[in-house]
mmCIF file of C-alpha atoms in Angstrom:
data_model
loop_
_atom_site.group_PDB
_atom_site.id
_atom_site.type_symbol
_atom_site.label_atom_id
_atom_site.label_comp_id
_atom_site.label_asym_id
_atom_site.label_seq_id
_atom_site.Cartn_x
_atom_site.Cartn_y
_atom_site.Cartn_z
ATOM 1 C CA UNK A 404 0.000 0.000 0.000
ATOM 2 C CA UNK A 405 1.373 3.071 -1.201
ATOM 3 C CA UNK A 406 1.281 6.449 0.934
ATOM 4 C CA UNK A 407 -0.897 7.690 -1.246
ATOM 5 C CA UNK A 408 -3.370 5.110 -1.093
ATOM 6 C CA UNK A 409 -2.973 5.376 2.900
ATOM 7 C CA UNK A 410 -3.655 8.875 2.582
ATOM 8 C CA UNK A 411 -7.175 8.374 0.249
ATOM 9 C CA UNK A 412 -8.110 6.183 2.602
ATOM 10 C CA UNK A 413 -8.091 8.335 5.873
ATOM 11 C CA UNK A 414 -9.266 10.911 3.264
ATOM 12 C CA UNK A 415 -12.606 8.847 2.802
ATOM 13 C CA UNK A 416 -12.233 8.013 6.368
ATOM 14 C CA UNK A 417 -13.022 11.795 6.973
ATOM 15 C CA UNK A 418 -15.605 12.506 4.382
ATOM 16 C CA UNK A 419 -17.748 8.928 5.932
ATOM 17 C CA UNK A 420 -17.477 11.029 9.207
ATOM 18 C CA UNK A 421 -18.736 13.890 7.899
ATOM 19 C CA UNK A 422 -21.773 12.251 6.590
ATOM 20 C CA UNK A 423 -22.745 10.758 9.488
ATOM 21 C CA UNK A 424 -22.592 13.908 11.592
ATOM 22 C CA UNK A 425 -23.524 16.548 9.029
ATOM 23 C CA UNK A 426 -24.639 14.792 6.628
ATOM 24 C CA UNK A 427 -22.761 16.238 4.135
ATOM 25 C CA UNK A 428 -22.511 13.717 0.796
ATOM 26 C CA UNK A 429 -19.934 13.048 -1.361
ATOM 27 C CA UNK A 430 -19.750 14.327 -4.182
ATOM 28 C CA UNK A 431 -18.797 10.526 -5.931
ATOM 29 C CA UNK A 432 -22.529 8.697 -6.626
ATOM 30 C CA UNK A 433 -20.381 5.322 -5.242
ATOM 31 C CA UNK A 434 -18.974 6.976 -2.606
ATOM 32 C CA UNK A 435 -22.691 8.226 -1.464
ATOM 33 C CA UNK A 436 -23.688 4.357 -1.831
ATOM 34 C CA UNK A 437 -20.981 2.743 0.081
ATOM 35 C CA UNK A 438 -21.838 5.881 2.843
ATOM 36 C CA UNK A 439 -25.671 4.566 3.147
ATOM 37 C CA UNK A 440 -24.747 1.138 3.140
ATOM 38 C CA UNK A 441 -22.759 1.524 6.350
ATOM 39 C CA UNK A 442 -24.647 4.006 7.970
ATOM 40 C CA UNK A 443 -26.977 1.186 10.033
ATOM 41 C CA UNK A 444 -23.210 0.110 11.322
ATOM 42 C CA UNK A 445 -22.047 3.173 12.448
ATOM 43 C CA UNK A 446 -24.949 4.366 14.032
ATOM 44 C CA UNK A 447 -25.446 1.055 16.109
ATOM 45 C CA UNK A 448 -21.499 1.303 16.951
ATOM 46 C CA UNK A 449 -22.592 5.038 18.469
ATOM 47 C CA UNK A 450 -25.184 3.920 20.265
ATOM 48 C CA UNK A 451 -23.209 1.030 21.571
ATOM 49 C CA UNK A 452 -20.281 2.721 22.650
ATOM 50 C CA UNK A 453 -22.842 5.085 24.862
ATOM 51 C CA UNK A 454 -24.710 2.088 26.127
ATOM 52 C CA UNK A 455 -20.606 0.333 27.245
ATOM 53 C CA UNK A 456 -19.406 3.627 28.463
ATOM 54 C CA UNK A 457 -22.156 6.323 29.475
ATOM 55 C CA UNK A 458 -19.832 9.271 29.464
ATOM 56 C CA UNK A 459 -19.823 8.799 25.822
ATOM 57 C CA UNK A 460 -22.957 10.500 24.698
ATOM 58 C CA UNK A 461 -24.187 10.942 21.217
ATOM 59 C CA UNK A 462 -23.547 14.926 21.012
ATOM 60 C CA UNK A 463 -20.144 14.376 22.010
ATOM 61 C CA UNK A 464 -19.576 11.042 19.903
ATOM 62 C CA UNK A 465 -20.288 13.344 17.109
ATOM 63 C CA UNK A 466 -18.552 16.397 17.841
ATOM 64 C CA UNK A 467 -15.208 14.055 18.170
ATOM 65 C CA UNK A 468 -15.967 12.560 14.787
ATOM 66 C CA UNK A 469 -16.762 16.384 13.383
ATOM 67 C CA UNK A 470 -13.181 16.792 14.545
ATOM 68 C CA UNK A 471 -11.381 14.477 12.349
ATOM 69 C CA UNK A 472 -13.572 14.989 9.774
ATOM 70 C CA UNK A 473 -12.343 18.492 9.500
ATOM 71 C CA UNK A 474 -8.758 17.190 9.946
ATOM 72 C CA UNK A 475 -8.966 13.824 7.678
ATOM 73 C CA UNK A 476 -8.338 15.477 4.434
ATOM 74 C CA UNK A 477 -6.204 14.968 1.739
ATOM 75 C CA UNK A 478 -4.333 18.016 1.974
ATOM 76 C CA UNK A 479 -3.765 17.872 6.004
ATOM 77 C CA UNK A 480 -2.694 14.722 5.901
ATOM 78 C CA UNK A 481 -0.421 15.078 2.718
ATOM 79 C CA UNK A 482 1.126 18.731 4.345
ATOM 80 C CA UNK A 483 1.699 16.598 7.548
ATOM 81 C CA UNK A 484 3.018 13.524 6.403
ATOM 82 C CA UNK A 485 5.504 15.229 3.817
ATOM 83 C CA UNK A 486 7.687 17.081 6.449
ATOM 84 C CA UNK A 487 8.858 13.213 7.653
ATOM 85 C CA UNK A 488 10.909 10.498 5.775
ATOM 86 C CA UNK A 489 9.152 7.558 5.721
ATOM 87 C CA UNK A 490 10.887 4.228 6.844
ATOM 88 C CA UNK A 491 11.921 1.959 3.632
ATOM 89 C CA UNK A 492 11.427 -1.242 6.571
ATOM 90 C CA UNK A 493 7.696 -0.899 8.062
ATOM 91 C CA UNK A 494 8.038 -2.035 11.992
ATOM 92 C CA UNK A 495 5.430 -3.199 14.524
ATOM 93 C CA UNK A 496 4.096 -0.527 17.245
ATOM 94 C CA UNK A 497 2.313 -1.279 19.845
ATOM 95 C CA UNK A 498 -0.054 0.945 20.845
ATOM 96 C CA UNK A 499 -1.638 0.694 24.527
ATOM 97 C CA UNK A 500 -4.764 3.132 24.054
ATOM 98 C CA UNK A 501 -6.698 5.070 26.689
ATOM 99 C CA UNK A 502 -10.739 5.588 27.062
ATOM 100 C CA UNK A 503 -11.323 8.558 28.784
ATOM 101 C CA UNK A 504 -12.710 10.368 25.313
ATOM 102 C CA UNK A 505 -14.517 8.828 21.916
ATOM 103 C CA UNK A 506 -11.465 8.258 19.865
ATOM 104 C CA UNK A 507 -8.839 9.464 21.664
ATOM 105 C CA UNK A 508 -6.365 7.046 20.596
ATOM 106 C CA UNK A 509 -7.073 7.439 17.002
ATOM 107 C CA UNK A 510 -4.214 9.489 16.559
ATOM 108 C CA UNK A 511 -1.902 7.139 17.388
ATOM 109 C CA UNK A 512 -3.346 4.859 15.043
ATOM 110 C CA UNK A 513 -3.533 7.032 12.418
ATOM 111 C CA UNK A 514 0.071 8.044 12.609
ATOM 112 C CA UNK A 515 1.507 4.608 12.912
ATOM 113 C CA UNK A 516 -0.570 3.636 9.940
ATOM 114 C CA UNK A 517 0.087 6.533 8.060
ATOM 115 C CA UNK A 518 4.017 6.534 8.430
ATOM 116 C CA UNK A 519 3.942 3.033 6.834
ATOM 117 C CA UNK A 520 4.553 0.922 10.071
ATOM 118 C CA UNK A 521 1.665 -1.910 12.086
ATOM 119 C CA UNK A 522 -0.770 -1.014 14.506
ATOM 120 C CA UNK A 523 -0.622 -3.196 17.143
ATOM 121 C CA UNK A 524 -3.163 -1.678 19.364
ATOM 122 C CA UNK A 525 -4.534 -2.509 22.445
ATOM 123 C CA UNK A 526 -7.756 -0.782 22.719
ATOM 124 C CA UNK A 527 -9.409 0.344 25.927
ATOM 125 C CA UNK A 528 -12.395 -1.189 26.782
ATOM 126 C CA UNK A 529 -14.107 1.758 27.108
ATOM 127 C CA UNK A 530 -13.872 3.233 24.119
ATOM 128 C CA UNK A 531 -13.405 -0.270 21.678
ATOM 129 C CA UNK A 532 -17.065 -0.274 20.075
ATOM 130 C CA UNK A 533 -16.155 2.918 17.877
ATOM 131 C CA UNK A 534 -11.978 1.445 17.335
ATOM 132 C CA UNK A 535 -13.692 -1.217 15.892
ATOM 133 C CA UNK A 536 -15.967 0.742 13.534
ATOM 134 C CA UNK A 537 -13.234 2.522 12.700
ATOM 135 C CA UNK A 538 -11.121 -0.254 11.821
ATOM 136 C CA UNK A 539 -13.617 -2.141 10.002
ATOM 137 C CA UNK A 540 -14.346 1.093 7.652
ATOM 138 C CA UNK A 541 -10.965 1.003 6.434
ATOM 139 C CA UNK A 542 -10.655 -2.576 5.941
ATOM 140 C CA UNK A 543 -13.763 -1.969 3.542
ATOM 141 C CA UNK A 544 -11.631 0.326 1.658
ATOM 142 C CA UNK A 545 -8.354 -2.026 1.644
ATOM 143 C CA UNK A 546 -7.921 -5.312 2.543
ATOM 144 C CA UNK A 547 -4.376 -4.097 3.284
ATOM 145 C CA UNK A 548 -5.530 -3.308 6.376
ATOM 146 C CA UNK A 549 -5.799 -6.019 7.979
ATOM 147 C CA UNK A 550 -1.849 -6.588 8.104
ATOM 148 C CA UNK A 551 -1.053 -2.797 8.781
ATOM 149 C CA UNK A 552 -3.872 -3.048 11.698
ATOM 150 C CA UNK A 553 -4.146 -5.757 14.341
ATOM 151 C CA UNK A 554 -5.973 -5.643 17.760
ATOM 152 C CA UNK A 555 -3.968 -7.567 20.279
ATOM 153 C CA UNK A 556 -5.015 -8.726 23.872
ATOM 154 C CA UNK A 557 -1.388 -8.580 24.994
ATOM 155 C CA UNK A 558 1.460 -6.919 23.209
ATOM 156 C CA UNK A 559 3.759 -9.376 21.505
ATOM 157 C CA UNK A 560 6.448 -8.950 18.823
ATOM 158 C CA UNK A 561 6.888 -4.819 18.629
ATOM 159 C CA UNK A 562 9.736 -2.751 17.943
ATOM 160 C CA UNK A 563 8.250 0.192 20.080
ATOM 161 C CA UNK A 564 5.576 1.335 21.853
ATOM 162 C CA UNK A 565 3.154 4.103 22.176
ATOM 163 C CA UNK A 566 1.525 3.700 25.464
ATOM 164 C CA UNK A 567 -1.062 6.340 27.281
ATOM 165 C CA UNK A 568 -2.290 5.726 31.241
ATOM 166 C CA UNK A 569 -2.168 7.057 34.488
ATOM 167 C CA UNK A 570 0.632 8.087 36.620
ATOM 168 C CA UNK A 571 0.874 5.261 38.024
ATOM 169 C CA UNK A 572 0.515 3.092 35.025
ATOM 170 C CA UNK A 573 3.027 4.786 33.726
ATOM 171 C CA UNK A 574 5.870 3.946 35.784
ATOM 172 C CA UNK A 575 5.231 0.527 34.603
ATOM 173 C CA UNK A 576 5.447 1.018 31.067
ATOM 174 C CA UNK A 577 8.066 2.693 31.744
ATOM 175 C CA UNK A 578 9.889 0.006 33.197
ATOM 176 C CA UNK A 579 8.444 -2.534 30.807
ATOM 177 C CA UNK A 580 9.370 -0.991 27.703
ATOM 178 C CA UNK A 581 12.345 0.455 28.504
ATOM 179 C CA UNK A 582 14.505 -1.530 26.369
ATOM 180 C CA UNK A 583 12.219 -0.734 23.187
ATOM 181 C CA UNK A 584 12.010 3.049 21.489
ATOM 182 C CA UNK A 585 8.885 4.667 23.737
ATOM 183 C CA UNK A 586 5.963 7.523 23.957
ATOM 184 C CA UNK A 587 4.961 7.179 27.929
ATOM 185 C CA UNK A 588 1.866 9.063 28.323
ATOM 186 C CA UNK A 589 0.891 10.614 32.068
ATOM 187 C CA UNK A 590 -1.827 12.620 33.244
ATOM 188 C CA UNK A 591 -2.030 16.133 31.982
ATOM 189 C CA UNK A 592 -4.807 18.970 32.497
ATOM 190 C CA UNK A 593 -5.303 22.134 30.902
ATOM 191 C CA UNK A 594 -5.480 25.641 32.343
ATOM 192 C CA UNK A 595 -6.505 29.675 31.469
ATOM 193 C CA UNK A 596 -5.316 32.533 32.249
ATOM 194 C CA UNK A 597 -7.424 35.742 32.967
ATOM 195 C CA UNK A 598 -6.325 39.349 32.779
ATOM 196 C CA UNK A 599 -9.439 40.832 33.069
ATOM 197 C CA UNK A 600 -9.877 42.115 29.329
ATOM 198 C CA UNK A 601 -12.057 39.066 28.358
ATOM 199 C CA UNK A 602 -14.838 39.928 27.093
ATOM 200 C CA UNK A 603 -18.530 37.850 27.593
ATOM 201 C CA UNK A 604 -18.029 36.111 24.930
ATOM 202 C CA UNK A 605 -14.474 34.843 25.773
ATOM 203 C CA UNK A 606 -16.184 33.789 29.103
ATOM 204 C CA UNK A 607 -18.977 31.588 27.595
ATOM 205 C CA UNK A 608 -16.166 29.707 25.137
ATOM 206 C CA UNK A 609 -14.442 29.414 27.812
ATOM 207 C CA UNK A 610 -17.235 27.346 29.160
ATOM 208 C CA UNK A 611 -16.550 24.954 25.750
ATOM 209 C CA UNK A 612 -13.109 24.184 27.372
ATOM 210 C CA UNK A 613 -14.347 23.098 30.821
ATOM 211 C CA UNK A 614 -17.580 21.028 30.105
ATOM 212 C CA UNK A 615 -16.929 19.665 26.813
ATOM 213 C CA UNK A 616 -16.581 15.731 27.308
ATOM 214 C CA UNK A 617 -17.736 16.539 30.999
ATOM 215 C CA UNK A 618 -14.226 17.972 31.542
ATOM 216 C CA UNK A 619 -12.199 14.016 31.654
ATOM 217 C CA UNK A 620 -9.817 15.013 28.780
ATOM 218 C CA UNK A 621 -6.046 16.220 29.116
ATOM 219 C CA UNK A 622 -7.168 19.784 27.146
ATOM 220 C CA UNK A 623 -10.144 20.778 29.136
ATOM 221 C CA UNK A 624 -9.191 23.693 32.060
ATOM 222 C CA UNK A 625 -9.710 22.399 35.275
ATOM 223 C CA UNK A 626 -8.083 25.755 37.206
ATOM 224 C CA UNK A 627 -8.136 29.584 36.410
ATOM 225 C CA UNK A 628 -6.166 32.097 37.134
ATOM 226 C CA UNK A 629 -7.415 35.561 37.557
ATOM 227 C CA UNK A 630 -6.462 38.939 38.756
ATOM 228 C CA UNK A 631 -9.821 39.819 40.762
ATOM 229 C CA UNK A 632 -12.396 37.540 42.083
ATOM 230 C CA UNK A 633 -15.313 39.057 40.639
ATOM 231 C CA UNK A 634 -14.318 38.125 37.305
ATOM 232 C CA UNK A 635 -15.373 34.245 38.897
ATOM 233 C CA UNK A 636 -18.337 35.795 39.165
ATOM 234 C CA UNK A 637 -18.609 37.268 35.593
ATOM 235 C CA UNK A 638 -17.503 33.879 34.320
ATOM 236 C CA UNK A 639 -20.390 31.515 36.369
ATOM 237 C CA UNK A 640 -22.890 34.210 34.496
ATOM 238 C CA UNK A 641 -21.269 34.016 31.343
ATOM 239 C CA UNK A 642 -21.214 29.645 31.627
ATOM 240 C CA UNK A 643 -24.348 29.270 32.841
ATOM 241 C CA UNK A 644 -26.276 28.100 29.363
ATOM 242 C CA UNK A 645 -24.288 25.281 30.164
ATOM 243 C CA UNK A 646 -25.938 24.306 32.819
ATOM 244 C CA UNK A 647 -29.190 22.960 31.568
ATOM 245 C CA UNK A 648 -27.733 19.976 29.423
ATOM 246 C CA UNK A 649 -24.857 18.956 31.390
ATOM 247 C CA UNK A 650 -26.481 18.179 34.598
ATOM 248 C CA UNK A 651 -28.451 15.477 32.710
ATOM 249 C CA UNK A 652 -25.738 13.483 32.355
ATOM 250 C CA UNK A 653 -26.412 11.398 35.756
ATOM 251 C CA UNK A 654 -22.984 10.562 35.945
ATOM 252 C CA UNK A 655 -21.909 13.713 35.883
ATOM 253 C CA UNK A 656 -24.458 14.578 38.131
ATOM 254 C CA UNK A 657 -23.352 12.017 41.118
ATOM 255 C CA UNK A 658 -20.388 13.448 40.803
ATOM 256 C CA UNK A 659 -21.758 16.927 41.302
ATOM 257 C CA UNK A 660 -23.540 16.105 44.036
ATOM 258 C CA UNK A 661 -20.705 13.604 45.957
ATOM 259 C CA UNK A 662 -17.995 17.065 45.782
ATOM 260 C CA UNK A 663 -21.157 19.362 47.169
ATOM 261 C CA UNK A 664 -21.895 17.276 49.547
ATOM 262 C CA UNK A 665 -17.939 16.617 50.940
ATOM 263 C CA UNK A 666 -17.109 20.246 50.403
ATOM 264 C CA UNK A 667 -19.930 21.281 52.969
ATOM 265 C CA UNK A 668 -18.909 18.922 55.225
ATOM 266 C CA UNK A 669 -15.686 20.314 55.211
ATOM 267 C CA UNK A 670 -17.234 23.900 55.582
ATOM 268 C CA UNK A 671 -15.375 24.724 52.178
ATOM 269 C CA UNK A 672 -15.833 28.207 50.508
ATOM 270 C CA UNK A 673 -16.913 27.585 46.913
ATOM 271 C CA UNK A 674 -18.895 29.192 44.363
ATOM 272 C CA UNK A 675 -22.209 27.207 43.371
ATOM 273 C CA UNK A 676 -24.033 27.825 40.151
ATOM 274 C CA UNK A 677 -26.222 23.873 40.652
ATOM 275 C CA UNK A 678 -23.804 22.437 38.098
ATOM 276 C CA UNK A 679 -20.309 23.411 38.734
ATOM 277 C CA UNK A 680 -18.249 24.180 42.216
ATOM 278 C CA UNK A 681 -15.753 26.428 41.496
ATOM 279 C CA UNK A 682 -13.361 26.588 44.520
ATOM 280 C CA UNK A 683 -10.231 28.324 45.396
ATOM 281 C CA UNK A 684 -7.316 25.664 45.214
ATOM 282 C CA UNK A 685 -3.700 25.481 44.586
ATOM 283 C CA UNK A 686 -4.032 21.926 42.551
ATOM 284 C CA UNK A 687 -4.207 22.096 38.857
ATOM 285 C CA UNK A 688 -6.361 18.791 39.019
ATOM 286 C CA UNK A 689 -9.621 19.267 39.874
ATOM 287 C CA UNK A 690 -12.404 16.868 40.268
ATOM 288 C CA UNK A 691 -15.206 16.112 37.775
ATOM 289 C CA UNK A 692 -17.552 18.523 38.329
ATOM 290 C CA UNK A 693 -15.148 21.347 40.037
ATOM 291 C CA UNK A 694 -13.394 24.101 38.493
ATOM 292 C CA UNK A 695 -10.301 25.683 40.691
ATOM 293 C CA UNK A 696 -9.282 28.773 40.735
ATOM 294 C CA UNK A 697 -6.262 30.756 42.352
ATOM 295 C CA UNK A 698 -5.723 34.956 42.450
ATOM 296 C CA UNK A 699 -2.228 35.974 41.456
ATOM 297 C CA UNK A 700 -0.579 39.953 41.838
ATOM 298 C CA UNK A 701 1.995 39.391 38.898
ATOM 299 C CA UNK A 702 1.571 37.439 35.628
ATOM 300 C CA UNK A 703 5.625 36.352 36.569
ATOM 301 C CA UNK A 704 4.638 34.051 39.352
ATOM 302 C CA UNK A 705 1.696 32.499 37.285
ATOM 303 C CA UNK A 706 4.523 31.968 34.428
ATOM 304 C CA UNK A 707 6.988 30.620 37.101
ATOM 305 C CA UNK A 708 4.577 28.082 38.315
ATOM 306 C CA UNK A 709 3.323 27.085 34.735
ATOM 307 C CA UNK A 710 6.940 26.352 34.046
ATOM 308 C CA UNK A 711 7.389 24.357 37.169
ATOM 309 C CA UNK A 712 4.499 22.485 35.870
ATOM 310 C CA UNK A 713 5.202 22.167 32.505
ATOM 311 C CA UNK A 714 4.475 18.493 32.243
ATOM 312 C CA UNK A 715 1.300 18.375 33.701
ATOM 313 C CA UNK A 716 -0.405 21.245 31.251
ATOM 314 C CA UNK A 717 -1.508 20.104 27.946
ATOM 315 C CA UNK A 718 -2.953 23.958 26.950
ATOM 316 C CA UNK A 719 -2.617 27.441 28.784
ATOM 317 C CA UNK A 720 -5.948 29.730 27.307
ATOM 318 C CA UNK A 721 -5.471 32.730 27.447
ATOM 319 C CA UNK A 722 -5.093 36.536 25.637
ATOM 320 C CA UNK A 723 -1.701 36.260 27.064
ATOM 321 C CA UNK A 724 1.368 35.301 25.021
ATOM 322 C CA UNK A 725 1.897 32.296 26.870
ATOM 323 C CA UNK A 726 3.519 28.631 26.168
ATOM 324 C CA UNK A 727 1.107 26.470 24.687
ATOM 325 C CA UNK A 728 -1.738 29.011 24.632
ATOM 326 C CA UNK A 729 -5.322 28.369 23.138
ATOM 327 C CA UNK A 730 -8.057 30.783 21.864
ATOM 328 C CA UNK A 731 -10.951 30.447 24.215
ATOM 329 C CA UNK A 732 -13.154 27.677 23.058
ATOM 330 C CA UNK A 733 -10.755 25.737 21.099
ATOM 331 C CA UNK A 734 -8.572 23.650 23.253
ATOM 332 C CA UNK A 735 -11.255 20.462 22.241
ATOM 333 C CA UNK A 736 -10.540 21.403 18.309
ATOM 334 C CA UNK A 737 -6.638 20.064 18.020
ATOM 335 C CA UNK A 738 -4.949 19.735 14.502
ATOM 336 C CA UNK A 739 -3.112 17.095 13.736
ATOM 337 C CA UNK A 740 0.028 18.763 14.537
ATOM 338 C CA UNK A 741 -0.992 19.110 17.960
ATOM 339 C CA UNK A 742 0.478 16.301 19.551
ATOM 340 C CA UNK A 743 -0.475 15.026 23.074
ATOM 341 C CA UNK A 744 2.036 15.706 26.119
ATOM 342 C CA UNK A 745 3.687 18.151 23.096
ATOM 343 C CA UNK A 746 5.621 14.876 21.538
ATOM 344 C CA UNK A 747 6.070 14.876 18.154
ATOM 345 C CA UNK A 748 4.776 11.181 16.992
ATOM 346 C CA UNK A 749 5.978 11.933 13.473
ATOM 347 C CA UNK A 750 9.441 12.364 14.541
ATOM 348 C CA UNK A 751 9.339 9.568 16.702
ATOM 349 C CA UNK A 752 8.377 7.326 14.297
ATOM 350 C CA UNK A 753 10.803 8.129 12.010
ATOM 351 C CA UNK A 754 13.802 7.536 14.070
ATOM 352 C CA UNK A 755 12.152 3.887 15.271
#
């Protein structure tokens, strides 16, 4: 399989997922019928991967698909692939995915595939249903697939890894592929940074960046920093259309209800708007359902302590030239050059 054939492929890939979430058709009359045929398949894989994993809902099922659609096209993936030297021997990477978002460890896949090596992936259980879908699709379009792809219940047989967990998983991957070329993944969060010249609108995109996948992704802000308190207040104002659909979500909502419910106990101050607790805290980390916050005098110290934390922050939004800054509203809509823990898997690839 050539690379351009890989890259049509991920190209149609793209276009499928833009018919099933905006139902935008292809302009090829085959294309359109191969689209309707597998339509039934996708949908039930949605509906499935909800009914596994209930954090997964429809709305944001699509609005991760809407994602790659816009980045899954020929000229993306061409512009990205092109900057690399592809390997003339294609090796085996194993790829230990996490489940915390719909698709998250498509990338991985996609770049693996892409470069010209095999997938050997190790899905998450939580988030397998639409893996599979997505695996099957391109089968459909190549056979050739099916050796450049392979699920795997244990890893076997790889010349590196690309491995995403926990903190405390990772010390073990660290250990157990340390004699093998390696992307270790940790926890990471995202944060903003206020100055007071945001306007309403900044405020409510901001509010995209917190509740967007009920905040359990490395790029939504879990803390703020800002000048003056009453800008907290400006922002639960400015959030608060948010409120009405998120709370639905009863998992969500337990968790809501479990951090009220210990922060009272605990005679906590904190800022309650019935959907989010927003509470003064030091921690970058916050639980589901709480947003932290911290006042600083000088934009130095908040610089000095987002470089001493450097590993842990996937974004910084803010107005501010910062490292790693986001526009408000847009830490959820990555390219494909926007690698996770900043790790270029292009270049590592390339060196494997």
């Amino acid at each position: 399989m050539t690379l351009n054939q890989r890259i049509s492929a991920f190209d149609e890939l793209g276009q499928f997922f833009n018919f099933l979430t905006r139902e935008e058709q292809p302009k090829n009359e085959q294309l359109l019928h191969k689209f309707l045929y597998w339509k039934e398949d996708a949908n039930l894989a949605c509906r499935d991967a909800e009914a596994h994993n209930n954090w997964f809902t429809q709305e944001n099922i699509h609005f991760a698909m809407q994602n790659w659609a816009d980045a899954l096209t020929e000229k993306n993936l061409s512009d990205w692939i092109t900057l690399y030297s592809l390997p003339d021997t294609p090796k085996n990477v194993g790829i230990i995915m996490a489940g915390n978002l719909p698709l998250v460890g498509f990338h991985d896949l996609l770049s693996v595939v892409l470069f010209g090596h095999r997938a050997l992936v190790k899905p998450s259980s939580k988030d397998e249903k639409l893996l599979d879908l997505v695996i099957h699709y391109l089968q459909s379009i190549d056979e050739e697939f099916k050796n450049r792809i392979q699920k795997v219940e244990r890893l076997e047989n790889f010349d590196a890894v690309i491995a995403t967990g926990s903190n405390n998983t990772a010390r073990y991957f660290e250990h157990y592929f340390s004699q093998v070329p390696h992307i270790i993944r940790k926890n990471r969060t995202s944060v903003a940074v206020l100055d007071g010249s945001e306007s309403k609108e900044d405020l409510m995109r901001l509010g995209e960046d917190f509740f967007r996948y009920f905040g359990l992704g490395c790029r939504n802000v879990t803390k703020i920093y800002t000048q003056k308190e009453t800008q907290i207040q400006e922002l639960i104002e400015a959030i608060f259309p948010w409120g009405e659909n998120i709370v639905q979500q009863t998992k969500y909502a337990n968790n809501y209800d479990y951090n009220r419910a210990i922060y009272l106990l605990s005679k906590d101050k904190f800022y309650d708007n019935n959907f989010v607790l927003i509470k003064e805290d030091e921690a970058l980390h916050s639980p589901i359902a709480v947003l932290h916050y911290e006042l600083y005098d000088d934009l130095e110290d908040v610089k000095t302590t987002l470089k001493n934390h450097e590993e842990e922050i996937q974004c910084v939004v803010s107005k501010l030239n910062l490292d790693n800054r986001v526009d408000f509203g847009q830490t959820q809509h990555p390219t494909l050059t926007d690698y996770a823990d900043g790790i270029d898997t292009l270049a590592f690839l390339s060196k494997i």
